[in-house]
Amino acid sequence: MYPAFDALFDQRKCITYYCSTGQRLLAAPRDKSVNDTSRVNYLKGYIGGLLDALRNGSNTKGYFTWCFLDSFELLDGYTSNFGLYYVDLINDPDLKRYPKLSARWYSNFLKGGDLRTDEISLFSQ
């Protein structure tokens, strides 16, 4: 991922913000949806590349993942999940939110955790 960031920064040294980066997963029941290890790996790769670019002089000021909650997507409706939190949009009238593995990993990273941390559990608080 880093060479792509590097090429962008070599051409223009402007301030950069990355937003709406995320991974589309097909909608699944909660027991399968919350264990989104592929999204954790995606975040690790993307953020790792961005950190490499920062160390080499990029002028990046912000990074925002897409998206906080599973929601209705314009092109996919309810058939795709982009969120860090699972929401049962079909069967739960209270729309209770459940943190996915990616939410726990991202929270740990933002609190100063190591990018390579693999010890995040679905059940850790």
Tab-separated table of N, CA and C in Angstrom:
chain	number	residue	atom	x	y	z
A	1	MET	N	0.826	-1.190	0.000
A	1	MET	CA	0.000	0.000	0.000
A	1	MET	C	0.872	1.256	0.000
A	2	TYR	N	2.025	1.209	0.653
A	2	TYR	CA	2.851	2.406	0.781
A	2	TYR	C	3.253	3.026	-0.554
A	3	PRO	N	3.670	2.257	-1.589
A	3	PRO	CA	4.060	2.911	-2.848
A	3	PRO	C	2.966	3.807	-3.430
A	4	ALA	N	1.713	3.439	-3.251
A	4	ALA	CA	0.617	4.277	-3.762
A	4	ALA	C	0.583	5.614	-3.027
A	5	PHE	N	0.732	5.592	-1.720
A	5	PHE	CA	0.777	6.837	-0.948
A	5	PHE	C	2.000	7.653	-1.353
A	6	ASP	N	3.138	6.963	-1.497
A	6	ASP	CA	4.392	7.626	-1.836
A	6	ASP	C	4.296	8.355	-3.172
A	7	ALA	N	3.721	7.710	-4.164
A	7	ALA	CA	3.583	8.336	-5.487
A	7	ALA	C	2.709	9.582	-5.407
A	8	LEU	N	1.662	9.522	-4.634
A	8	LEU	CA	0.774	10.669	-4.478
A	8	LEU	C	1.505	11.847	-3.832
A	9	PHE	N	2.306	11.560	-2.810
A	9	PHE	CA	2.981	12.632	-2.091
A	9	PHE	C	4.127	13.234	-2.887
A	10	ASP	N	4.770	12.452	-3.742
A	10	ASP	CA	5.853	12.993	-4.564
A	10	ASP	C	5.326	14.028	-5.551
A	11	GLN	N	4.116	13.844	-6.024
A	11	GLN	CA	3.563	14.731	-7.036
A	11	GLN	C	2.979	16.002	-6.443
A	12	ARG	N	2.424	15.917	-5.261
A	12	ARG	CA	1.835	17.116	-4.662
A	12	ARG	C	1.980	17.039	-3.148
A	13	LYS	N	2.584	18.031	-2.598
A	13	LYS	CA	2.872	18.042	-1.162
A	13	LYS	C	1.768	18.740	-0.370
A	14	CYS	N	0.549	18.613	-0.825
A	14	CYS	CA	-0.563	19.276	-0.152
A	14	CYS	C	-0.999	18.482	1.079
A	15	ILE	N	-1.753	19.131	1.930
A	15	ILE	CA	-2.335	18.462	3.090
A	15	ILE	C	-3.356	17.453	2.586
A	16	THR	N	-3.303	16.243	3.149
A	16	THR	CA	-4.175	15.169	2.690
A	16	THR	C	-4.958	14.588	3.862
A	17	TYR	N	-6.228	14.314	3.618
A	17	TYR	CA	-7.092	13.598	4.564
A	17	TYR	C	-7.639	12.377	3.845
A	18	TYR	N	-7.605	11.234	4.492
A	18	TYR	CA	-8.180	10.022	3.916
A	18	TYR	C	-9.483	9.723	4.645
A	19	CYS	N	-10.535	9.596	3.885
A	19	CYS	CA	-11.833	9.297	4.487
A	19	CYS	C	-12.553	8.265	3.630
A	20	SER	N	-13.533	7.658	4.218
A	20	SER	CA	-14.338	6.636	3.540
A	20	SER	C	-13.509	5.462	3.064
A	21	THR	N	-12.496	5.081	3.839
A	21	THR	CA	-11.767	3.865	3.516
A	21	THR	C	-12.426	2.736	4.281
A	22	GLY	N	-12.756	1.695	3.614
A	22	GLY	CA	-13.418	0.591	4.282
A	22	GLY	C	-13.449	-0.634	3.411
A	23	GLN	N	-13.945	-1.702	3.976
A	23	GLN	CA	-14.025	-2.960	3.258
A	23	GLN	C	-15.463	-3.442	3.250
A	24	ARG	N	-15.953	-3.748	2.075
A	24	ARG	CA	-17.318	-4.252	1.913
A	24	ARG	C	-17.335	-5.749	2.195
A	25	LEU	N	-18.189	-6.149	3.106
A	25	LEU	CA	-18.432	-7.560	3.373
A	25	LEU	C	-19.914	-7.816	3.176
A	26	LEU	N	-20.242	-8.992	2.661
A	26	LEU	CA	-21.652	-9.326	2.487
A	26	LEU	C	-22.316	-9.453	3.845
A	27	ALA	N	-23.555	-9.019	3.920
A	27	ALA	CA	-24.308	-9.094	5.169
A	27	ALA	C	-24.377	-10.544	5.631
A	28	ALA	N	-24.237	-10.732	6.933
A	28	ALA	CA	-24.258	-12.068	7.521
A	28	ALA	C	-24.893	-11.970	8.897
A	29	PRO	N	-25.313	-13.118	9.446
A	29	PRO	CA	-25.842	-13.096	10.815
A	29	PRO	C	-24.778	-12.575	11.788
A	30	ARG	N	-25.239	-12.093	12.931
A	30	ARG	CA	-24.339	-11.465	13.899
A	30	ARG	C	-23.178	-12.365	14.287
A	31	ASP	N	-23.430	-13.662	14.537
A	31	ASP	CA	-22.355	-14.541	14.992
A	31	ASP	C	-21.219	-14.635	13.972
A	32	LYS	N	-21.502	-14.416	12.701
A	32	LYS	CA	-20.457	-14.435	11.676
A	32	LYS	C	-19.947	-13.035	11.376
A	33	SER	N	-20.812	-12.067	11.411
A	33	SER	CA	-20.455	-10.703	11.026
A	33	SER	C	-19.490	-10.046	12.007
A	34	VAL	N	-19.611	-10.339	13.301
A	34	VAL	CA	-18.780	-9.648	14.284
A	34	VAL	C	-17.326	-10.112	14.272
A	35	ASN	N	-17.048	-11.271	13.720
A	35	ASN	CA	-15.680	-11.780	13.667
A	35	ASN	C	-15.056	-11.436	12.316
A	36	ASP	N	-14.884	-10.152	12.056
A	36	ASP	CA	-14.447	-9.661	10.745
A	36	ASP	C	-12.928	-9.511	10.658
A	37	THR	N	-12.224	-10.626	10.742
A	37	THR	CA	-10.761	-10.594	10.704
A	37	THR	C	-10.234	-10.015	9.392
A	38	SER	N	-10.946	-10.202	8.296
A	38	SER	CA	-10.467	-9.640	7.027
A	38	SER	C	-10.484	-8.109	7.070
A	39	ARG	N	-11.455	-7.520	7.767
A	39	ARG	CA	-11.484	-6.058	7.895
A	39	ARG	C	-10.340	-5.579	8.796
A	40	VAL	N	-10.039	-6.325	9.844
A	40	VAL	CA	-8.900	-5.980	10.699
A	40	VAL	C	-7.619	-5.989	9.863
A	41	ASN	N	-7.436	-7.023	9.047
A	41	ASN	CA	-6.245	-7.098	8.197
A	41	ASN	C	-6.212	-5.957	7.187
A	42	TYR	N	-7.364	-5.588	6.645
A	42	TYR	CA	-7.450	-4.459	5.723
A	42	TYR	C	-7.002	-3.171	6.421
A	43	LEU	N	-7.538	-2.926	7.627
A	43	LEU	CA	-7.179	-1.716	8.372
A	43	LEU	C	-5.687	-1.689	8.695
A	44	LYS	N	-5.147	-2.833	9.111
A	44	LYS	CA	-3.714	-2.909	9.412
A	44	LYS	C	-2.882	-2.539	8.186
A	45	GLY	N	-3.244	-3.085	7.037
A	45	GLY	CA	-2.494	-2.804	5.818
A	45	GLY	C	-2.602	-1.355	5.392
A	46	TYR	N	-3.807	-0.822	5.427
A	46	TYR	CA	-4.028	0.558	4.988
A	46	TYR	C	-3.332	1.544	5.919
A	47	ILE	N	-3.555	1.381	7.212
A	47	ILE	CA	-2.953	2.292	8.184
A	47	ILE	C	-1.438	2.116	8.213
A	48	GLY	N	-0.974	0.875	8.070
A	48	GLY	CA	0.471	0.635	8.024
A	48	GLY	C	1.124	1.363	6.862
A	49	GLY	N	0.499	1.317	5.684
A	49	GLY	CA	1.020	2.042	4.527
A	49	GLY	C	1.004	3.537	4.747
A	50	LEU	N	-0.046	4.013	5.366
A	50	LEU	CA	-0.148	5.443	5.652
A	50	LEU	C	0.918	5.883	6.657
A	51	LEU	N	1.169	5.059	7.670
A	51	LEU	CA	2.218	5.385	8.646
A	51	LEU	C	3.594	5.415	7.987
A	52	ASP	N	3.858	4.480	7.073
A	52	ASP	CA	5.127	4.501	6.331
A	52	ASP	C	5.264	5.799	5.541
A	53	ALA	N	4.191	6.204	4.888
A	53	ALA	CA	4.220	7.450	4.112
A	53	ALA	C	4.453	8.654	5.023
A	54	LEU	N	3.822	8.665	6.186
A	54	LEU	CA	4.023	9.764	7.144
A	54	LEU	C	5.484	9.852	7.579
A	55	ARG	N	6.077	8.698	7.835
A	55	ARG	CA	7.487	8.666	8.250
A	55	ARG	C	8.410	9.188	7.153
A	56	ASN	N	7.933	9.150	5.919
A	56	ASN	CA	8.736	9.600	4.785
A	56	ASN	C	8.312	10.968	4.268
A	57	GLY	N	7.608	11.730	5.095
A	57	GLY	CA	7.360	13.121	4.773
A	57	GLY	C	6.005	13.489	4.207
A	58	SER	N	5.053	12.575	4.187
A	58	SER	CA	3.735	12.962	3.677
A	58	SER	C	3.111	14.010	4.594
A	59	ASN	N	2.211	14.782	4.053
A	59	ASN	CA	1.551	15.848	4.805
A	59	ASN	C	0.115	15.442	5.128
A	60	THR	N	-0.068	14.206	5.529
A	60	THR	CA	-1.389	13.692	5.873
A	60	THR	C	-1.772	14.177	7.263
A	61	LYS	N	-2.972	14.707	7.379
A	61	LYS	CA	-3.450	15.257	8.649
A	61	LYS	C	-4.602	14.468	9.250
A	62	GLY	N	-5.188	13.531	8.493
A	62	GLY	CA	-6.312	12.793	9.044
A	62	GLY	C	-6.612	11.515	8.293
A	63	TYR	N	-7.188	10.566	9.026
A	63	TYR	CA	-7.626	9.295	8.459
A	63	TYR	C	-8.950	8.937	9.122
A	64	PHE	N	-9.925	8.589	8.318
A	64	PHE	CA	-11.248	8.236	8.834
A	64	PHE	C	-11.721	6.968	8.141
A	65	THR	N	-12.069	5.971	8.924
A	65	THR	CA	-12.550	4.723	8.333
A	65	THR	C	-14.037	4.832	8.014
A	66	TRP	N	-14.481	4.068	7.048
A	66	TRP	CA	-15.890	3.984	6.681
A	66	TRP	C	-16.336	2.591	7.039
A	67	CYS	N	-17.316	2.442	7.770
A	67	CYS	CA	-18.127	3.410	8.466
A	67	CYS	C	-18.351	2.899	9.877
A	68	PHE	N	-18.865	3.719	10.740
A	68	PHE	CA	-19.024	3.376	12.149
A	68	PHE	C	-20.021	2.233	12.350
A	69	LEU	N	-21.192	2.330	11.725
A	69	LEU	CA	-22.260	1.335	11.893
A	69	LEU	C	-22.638	0.714	10.556
A	70	ASP	N	-23.072	-0.536	10.596
A	70	ASP	CA	-23.708	-1.104	9.413
A	70	ASP	C	-24.955	-0.281	9.133
A	71	SER	N	-25.183	0.027	7.884
A	71	SER	CA	-26.308	0.888	7.540
A	71	SER	C	-26.800	0.571	6.136
A	72	PHE	N	-27.797	1.288	5.706
A	72	PHE	CA	-28.304	1.159	4.347
A	72	PHE	C	-27.294	1.800	3.400
A	73	GLU	N	-26.867	1.050	2.402
A	73	GLU	CA	-25.925	1.563	1.404
A	73	GLU	C	-26.681	1.843	0.115
A	74	LEU	N	-26.380	2.947	-0.507
A	74	LEU	CA	-27.105	3.394	-1.686
A	74	LEU	C	-27.164	2.336	-2.781
A	75	LEU	N	-26.052	1.707	-3.103
A	75	LEU	CA	-26.029	0.738	-4.198
A	75	LEU	C	-26.349	-0.687	-3.762
A	76	ASP	N	-26.091	-1.021	-2.497
A	76	ASP	CA	-26.259	-2.397	-2.031
A	76	ASP	C	-27.429	-2.605	-1.078
A	77	GLY	N	-28.072	-1.549	-0.644
A	77	GLY	CA	-29.145	-1.705	0.336
A	77	GLY	C	-28.592	-2.269	1.633
A	78	TYR	N	-29.230	-3.334	2.127
A	78	TYR	CA	-28.798	-3.973	3.364
A	78	TYR	C	-27.972	-5.224	3.107
A	79	THR	N	-27.510	-5.435	1.876
A	79	THR	CA	-26.786	-6.667	1.555
A	79	THR	C	-25.287	-6.572	1.818
A	80	SER	N	-24.783	-5.408	2.160
A	80	SER	CA	-23.358	-5.230	2.458
A	80	SER	C	-23.185	-4.583	3.819
A	81	ASN	N	-22.102	-4.972	4.478
A	81	ASN	CA	-21.777	-4.384	5.771
A	81	ASN	C	-20.409	-3.729	5.698
A	82	PHE	N	-20.365	-2.433	5.954
A	82	PHE	CA	-19.116	-1.684	5.991
A	82	PHE	C	-18.744	-1.275	7.413
A	83	GLY	N	-19.653	-1.414	8.351
A	83	GLY	CA	-19.478	-0.834	9.680
A	83	GLY	C	-18.542	-1.577	10.600
A	84	LEU	N	-18.032	-0.828	11.583
A	84	LEU	CA	-17.240	-1.419	12.650
A	84	LEU	C	-18.153	-2.009	13.732
A	85	TYR	N	-19.419	-1.609	13.706
A	85	TYR	CA	-20.418	-2.140	14.631
A	85	TYR	C	-21.529	-2.802	13.837
A	86	TYR	N	-21.910	-4.002	14.265
A	86	TYR	CA	-23.008	-4.727	13.638
A	86	TYR	C	-24.331	-4.192	14.179
A	87	VAL	N	-25.280	-3.991	13.288
A	87	VAL	CA	-26.639	-3.602	13.664
A	87	VAL	C	-27.581	-4.561	12.960
A	88	ASP	N	-28.440	-5.230	13.723
A	88	ASP	CA	-29.427	-6.127	13.118
A	88	ASP	C	-30.575	-5.273	12.603
A	89	LEU	N	-30.447	-4.866	11.360
A	89	LEU	CA	-31.415	-3.955	10.748
A	89	LEU	C	-32.713	-4.640	10.351
A	90	ILE	N	-32.705	-5.954	10.293
A	90	ILE	CA	-33.869	-6.693	9.811
A	90	ILE	C	-34.716	-7.247	10.959
A	91	ASN	N	-34.087	-7.884	11.947
A	91	ASN	CA	-34.827	-8.642	12.961
A	91	ASN	C	-34.938	-7.983	14.333
A	92	ASP	N	-34.194	-6.916	14.593
A	92	ASP	CA	-34.195	-6.315	15.924
A	92	ASP	C	-34.804	-4.914	15.877
A	93	PRO	N	-36.032	-4.750	16.385
A	93	PRO	CA	-36.673	-3.431	16.331
A	93	PRO	C	-35.926	-2.375	17.158
A	94	ASP	N	-35.109	-2.810	18.128
A	94	ASP	CA	-34.334	-1.870	18.940
A	94	ASP	C	-33.014	-1.468	18.274
A	95	LEU	N	-32.659	-2.138	17.188
A	95	LEU	CA	-31.424	-1.848	16.442
A	95	LEU	C	-30.191	-1.809	17.350
A	96	LYS	N	-30.082	-2.817	18.216
A	96	LYS	CA	-28.946	-2.893	19.128
A	96	LYS	C	-27.639	-2.993	18.338
A	97	ARG	N	-26.607	-2.341	18.857
A	97	ARG	CA	-25.292	-2.343	18.217
A	97	ARG	C	-24.364	-3.321	18.915
A	98	TYR	N	-23.568	-4.038	18.115
A	98	TYR	CA	-22.608	-5.006	18.624
A	98	TYR	C	-21.237	-4.686	18.027
A	99	PRO	N	-20.223	-4.448	18.858
A	99	PRO	CA	-18.903	-4.151	18.295
A	99	PRO	C	-18.330	-5.380	17.592
A	100	LYS	N	-17.795	-5.152	16.416
A	100	LYS	CA	-17.115	-6.213	15.681
A	100	LYS	C	-15.661	-6.262	16.147
A	101	LEU	N	-14.969	-7.303	15.754
A	101	LEU	CA	-13.553	-7.427	16.066
A	101	LEU	C	-12.791	-6.204	15.558
A	102	SER	N	-13.166	-5.706	14.391
A	102	SER	CA	-12.500	-4.528	13.820
A	102	SER	C	-12.694	-3.291	14.701
A	103	ALA	N	-13.848	-3.146	15.332
A	103	ALA	CA	-14.084	-2.007	16.234
A	103	ALA	C	-13.166	-2.090	17.440
A	104	ARG	N	-13.020	-3.275	17.977
A	104	ARG	CA	-12.143	-3.455	19.140
A	104	ARG	C	-10.675	-3.214	18.757
A	105	TRP	N	-10.278	-3.727	17.585
A	105	TRP	CA	-8.899	-3.515	17.138
A	105	TRP	C	-8.634	-2.031	16.904
A	106	TYR	N	-9.530	-1.360	16.187
A	106	TYR	CA	-9.350	0.053	15.850
A	106	TYR	C	-9.316	0.910	17.114
A	107	SER	N	-10.188	0.623	18.060
A	107	SER	CA	-10.206	1.347	19.330
A	107	SER	C	-8.875	1.175	20.060
A	108	ASN	N	-8.376	-0.053	20.112
A	108	ASN	CA	-7.092	-0.327	20.754
A	108	ASN	C	-5.966	0.431	20.050
A	109	PHE	N	-5.976	0.443	18.725
A	109	PHE	CA	-4.955	1.162	17.962
A	109	PHE	C	-5.002	2.663	18.265
A	110	LEU	N	-6.206	3.238	18.275
A	110	LEU	CA	-6.340	4.673	18.530
A	110	LEU	C	-5.910	5.065	19.942
A	111	LYS	N	-5.960	4.114	20.861
A	111	LYS	CA	-5.529	4.372	22.240
A	111	LYS	C	-4.030	4.151	22.419
A	112	GLY	N	-3.315	3.962	21.308
A	112	GLY	CA	-1.865	3.805	21.383
A	112	GLY	C	-1.382	2.382	21.236
A	113	GLY	N	-2.273	1.466	20.891
A	113	GLY	CA	-1.879	0.077	20.707
A	113	GLY	C	-1.017	-0.107	19.473
A	114	ASP	N	-0.310	-1.202	19.443
A	114	ASP	CA	0.576	-1.539	18.331
A	114	ASP	C	-0.243	-1.899	17.101
A	115	LEU	N	0.213	-1.461	15.956
A	115	LEU	CA	-0.462	-1.760	14.689
A	115	LEU	C	-0.569	-3.260	14.465
A	116	ARG	N	0.410	-4.012	14.953
A	116	ARG	CA	0.444	-5.458	14.700
A	116	ARG	C	-0.300	-6.272	15.741
A	117	THR	N	-0.940	-5.644	16.693
A	117	THR	CA	-1.611	-6.371	17.767
A	117	THR	C	-2.631	-7.353	17.218
A	118	ASP	N	-2.475	-8.608	17.587
A	118	ASP	CA	-3.403	-9.653	17.162
A	118	ASP	C	-4.180	-10.234	18.336
A	119	GLU	N	-3.945	-9.732	19.527
A	119	GLU	CA	-4.544	-10.322	20.715
A	119	GLU	C	-5.920	-9.769	21.054
A	120	ILE	N	-6.509	-8.976	20.180
A	120	ILE	CA	-7.828	-8.411	20.449
A	120	ILE	C	-8.857	-9.532	20.372
A	121	SER	N	-9.718	-9.584	21.352
A	121	SER	CA	-10.744	-10.618	21.425
A	121	SER	C	-12.123	-9.995	21.277
A	122	LEU	N	-13.038	-10.783	20.752
A	122	LEU	CA	-14.417	-10.322	20.655
A	122	LEU	C	-15.015	-10.070	22.029
A	123	PHE	N	-14.472	-10.707	23.047
A	123	PHE	CA	-15.078	-10.636	24.368
A	123	PHE	C	-14.323	-9.730	25.326
A	124	SER	N	-13.213	-9.129	24.885
A	124	SER	CA	-12.495	-8.206	25.767
A	124	SER	C	-13.244	-6.885	25.832
A	125	GLN	N	-13.174	-6.235	26.934
A	125	GLN	CA	-13.887	-4.959	27.097
A	125	GLN	C	-12.911	-3.828	27.149
